[in-house]
Amino acid sequence: MVFSERDLYFMREALREAEAAARKGEVPVGAILVSEEGDILARAHNQPISLCDPTAHAEILALREGAKRLGNYRLLGTTLYVTLEPCPMCAGALVYARVKRLVFGARDAKSGACGTIYNIVNDERLNHRLEVISGLLAEEAARLLRDFFKIRR
């Protein structure tokens, strides 16, 4: 699959967020929400431990911030870049927020809900579906996760 320079740029930004999460002892996942025009609306990383909030995944935090910034819970025309395939909770939030496009790095063999285990973001029974592009800088994202868990075990 061919990725644009714009996609590479924003995924590198998401990787920086994932690195920030790792420095805080959080699972290294980062997300960047971008407008159709190419403006960063939000940047976030996993924080469920530090916020004592099981929903504080990078994707959810980015969606919340983007919605506040736009003054609308519908994030029409946006793209979310995230280093790891979203889980069922985050995939559902992407659908409900009406995100147009999802670009993720590494697949999640344990809880991936965007094509690996489930495919919530393209389930025809739901009222919205996303364009999904996977595998962008996947090795870099996977390496961050492997290194993080190697230290923890």
Short mmCIF file of C-alpha atoms in Angstrom, two decimals:
data_model
loop_
_atom_site.label_atom_id
_atom_site.label_comp_id
_atom_site.label_asym_id
_atom_site.label_seq_id
_atom_site.Cartn_x
_atom_site.Cartn_y
_atom_site.Cartn_z
CA MET A 1 0.00 0.00 0.00
CA VAL A 2 1.25 3.49 -0.83
CA PHE A 3 1.02 6.20 1.81
CA SER A 4 1.18 9.94 1.20
CA GLU A 5 3.79 12.23 2.71
CA ARG A 6 0.96 13.81 4.70
CA ASP A 7 0.05 10.41 6.16
CA LEU A 8 3.68 9.73 7.07
CA TYR A 9 4.02 13.13 8.75
CA PHE A 10 0.96 12.67 10.95
CA MET A 11 1.80 9.07 11.85
CA ARG A 12 5.24 10.23 12.96
CA GLU A 13 3.46 12.74 15.19
CA ALA A 14 1.32 9.90 16.59
CA LEU A 15 4.51 7.93 17.31
CA ARG A 16 5.84 10.92 19.29
CA GLU A 17 2.68 10.79 21.37
CA ALA A 18 3.15 7.06 21.91
CA GLU A 19 6.70 7.71 23.12
CA ALA A 20 5.31 10.29 25.58
CA ALA A 21 2.94 7.65 26.92
CA ALA A 22 5.79 5.19 27.43
CA ARG A 23 7.82 7.78 29.34
CA LYS A 24 4.85 8.11 31.74
CA GLY A 25 4.55 4.34 32.19
CA GLU A 26 1.43 4.14 30.03
CA VAL A 27 0.99 1.66 27.17
CA PRO A 28 2.63 3.46 24.23
CA VAL A 29 -0.24 4.38 21.93
CA GLY A 30 -0.53 7.81 20.36
CA ALA A 31 -3.19 9.48 18.25
CA ILE A 32 -3.49 12.61 16.12
CA LEU A 33 -6.84 13.95 14.85
CA VAL A 34 -6.53 15.99 11.65
CA SER A 35 -9.02 18.14 9.76
CA GLU A 36 -9.64 17.78 6.04
CA GLU A 37 -7.53 20.89 5.56
CA GLY A 38 -4.59 19.27 7.33
CA ASP A 39 -4.78 21.07 10.68
CA ILE A 40 -4.06 19.10 13.84
CA LEU A 41 -7.24 19.29 15.91
CA ALA A 42 -5.97 17.14 18.77
CA ARG A 43 -3.06 15.05 19.87
CA ALA A 44 -3.21 12.49 22.66
CA HIS A 45 -1.64 9.39 24.15
CA ASN A 46 -2.87 6.63 26.40
CA GLN A 47 -3.52 7.79 29.98
CA PRO A 48 -5.83 5.30 31.71
CA ILE A 49 -3.35 4.77 34.56
CA SER A 50 -2.52 8.41 35.25
CA LEU A 51 -6.13 9.58 34.86
CA CYS A 52 -7.60 6.54 36.67
CA ASP A 53 -9.96 6.25 33.72
CA PRO A 54 -10.38 3.01 31.76
CA THR A 55 -11.69 5.00 28.79
CA ALA A 56 -8.62 7.27 28.55
CA HIS A 57 -7.26 5.62 25.43
CA ALA A 58 -5.39 7.86 23.00
CA GLU A 59 -8.21 7.70 20.45
CA ILE A 60 -10.93 8.66 22.94
CA LEU A 61 -8.88 11.56 24.31
CA ALA A 62 -8.17 12.84 20.79
CA LEU A 63 -11.86 12.61 19.83
CA ARG A 64 -12.89 14.48 22.99
CA GLU A 65 -10.38 17.27 22.38
CA GLY A 66 -11.25 17.52 18.68
CA ALA A 67 -14.97 17.74 19.45
CA LYS A 68 -14.35 20.51 21.98
CA ARG A 69 -12.18 22.40 19.54
CA LEU A 70 -14.76 22.14 16.75
CA GLY A 71 -17.72 22.64 19.06
CA ASN A 72 -19.40 19.57 17.59
CA TYR A 73 -19.43 15.88 18.51
CA ARG A 74 -19.54 15.01 14.82
CA LEU A 75 -16.04 15.10 13.45
CA LEU A 76 -16.98 15.07 9.78
CA GLY A 77 -14.12 15.01 7.29
CA THR A 78 -11.48 14.21 9.89
CA THR A 79 -8.74 11.59 9.86
CA LEU A 80 -7.49 9.86 12.99
CA TYR A 81 -3.90 8.61 12.95
CA VAL A 82 -3.16 6.08 15.68
CA THR A 83 -0.18 3.85 16.28
CA LEU A 84 -2.19 0.74 17.21
CA GLU A 85 -5.39 -0.64 15.74
CA PRO A 86 -8.31 0.63 17.84
CA CYS A 87 -10.09 -1.62 20.32
CA PRO A 88 -13.90 -2.16 20.22
CA MET A 89 -14.55 0.84 22.50
CA CYS A 90 -12.46 3.20 20.40
CA ALA A 91 -13.74 1.81 17.09
CA GLY A 92 -17.30 2.42 18.25
CA ALA A 93 -16.42 5.98 19.23
CA LEU A 94 -14.92 6.59 15.77
CA VAL A 95 -18.16 5.45 14.17
CA TYR A 96 -20.34 7.60 16.43
CA ALA A 97 -18.09 10.63 15.90
CA ARG A 98 -18.41 10.16 12.11
CA VAL A 99 -14.64 10.24 11.55
CA LYS A 100 -14.05 9.93 7.82
CA ARG A 101 -10.75 8.10 7.76
CA LEU A 102 -8.63 5.98 10.08
CA VAL A 103 -4.93 5.39 9.52
CA PHE A 104 -3.25 3.04 11.98
CA GLY A 105 0.14 1.44 12.37
CA ALA A 106 0.33 -1.95 14.08
CA ARG A 107 -2.48 -4.50 14.09
CA ASP A 108 -3.76 -5.64 17.49
CA ALA A 109 -4.09 -9.43 17.52
CA LYS A 110 -5.77 -9.38 20.95
CA SER A 111 -8.44 -6.68 20.59
CA GLY A 112 -8.19 -5.09 17.14
CA ALA A 113 -11.64 -3.93 16.06
CA CYS A 114 -10.81 -2.44 12.66
CA GLY A 115 -10.29 -5.62 10.69
CA THR A 116 -8.19 -7.97 12.80
CA ILE A 117 -10.66 -9.54 15.25
CA TYR A 118 -13.72 -7.40 14.64
CA ASN A 119 -14.52 -4.84 11.98
CA ILE A 120 -16.72 -2.36 13.80
CA VAL A 121 -15.66 0.60 11.66
CA ASN A 122 -17.03 -1.08 8.53
CA ASP A 123 -20.00 -2.99 9.92
CA GLU A 124 -22.89 -2.43 7.51
CA ARG A 125 -25.37 -2.65 10.38
CA LEU A 126 -24.09 0.65 11.76
CA ASN A 127 -24.97 4.07 10.40
CA HIS A 128 -21.42 5.13 9.45
CA ARG A 129 -18.33 3.47 8.03
CA LEU A 130 -14.75 4.68 7.81
CA GLU A 131 -12.07 4.44 5.20
CA VAL A 132 -9.32 2.39 6.89
CA ILE A 133 -5.66 2.31 6.00
CA SER A 134 -3.47 -0.01 8.05
CA GLY A 135 0.21 -0.75 8.38
CA LEU A 136 1.70 2.75 8.21
CA LEU A 137 4.95 2.69 10.21
CA ALA A 138 3.67 -0.54 11.72
CA GLU A 139 7.11 -1.86 12.64
CA GLU A 140 8.01 1.32 14.54
CA ALA A 141 4.71 1.21 16.44
CA ALA A 142 5.06 -2.51 17.20
CA ARG A 143 8.64 -2.03 18.37
CA LEU A 144 7.52 0.63 20.88
CA LEU A 145 4.96 -1.80 22.28
CA ARG A 146 7.38 -4.75 22.38
CA ASP A 147 10.07 -2.70 24.13
CA PHE A 148 7.54 -1.34 26.65
CA PHE A 149 6.21 -4.78 27.58
CA LYS A 150 9.68 -6.36 27.62
CA ILE A 151 10.66 -3.94 30.39
CA ARG A 152 7.43 -4.61 32.29
CA ARG A 153 7.74 -8.41 32.26
#
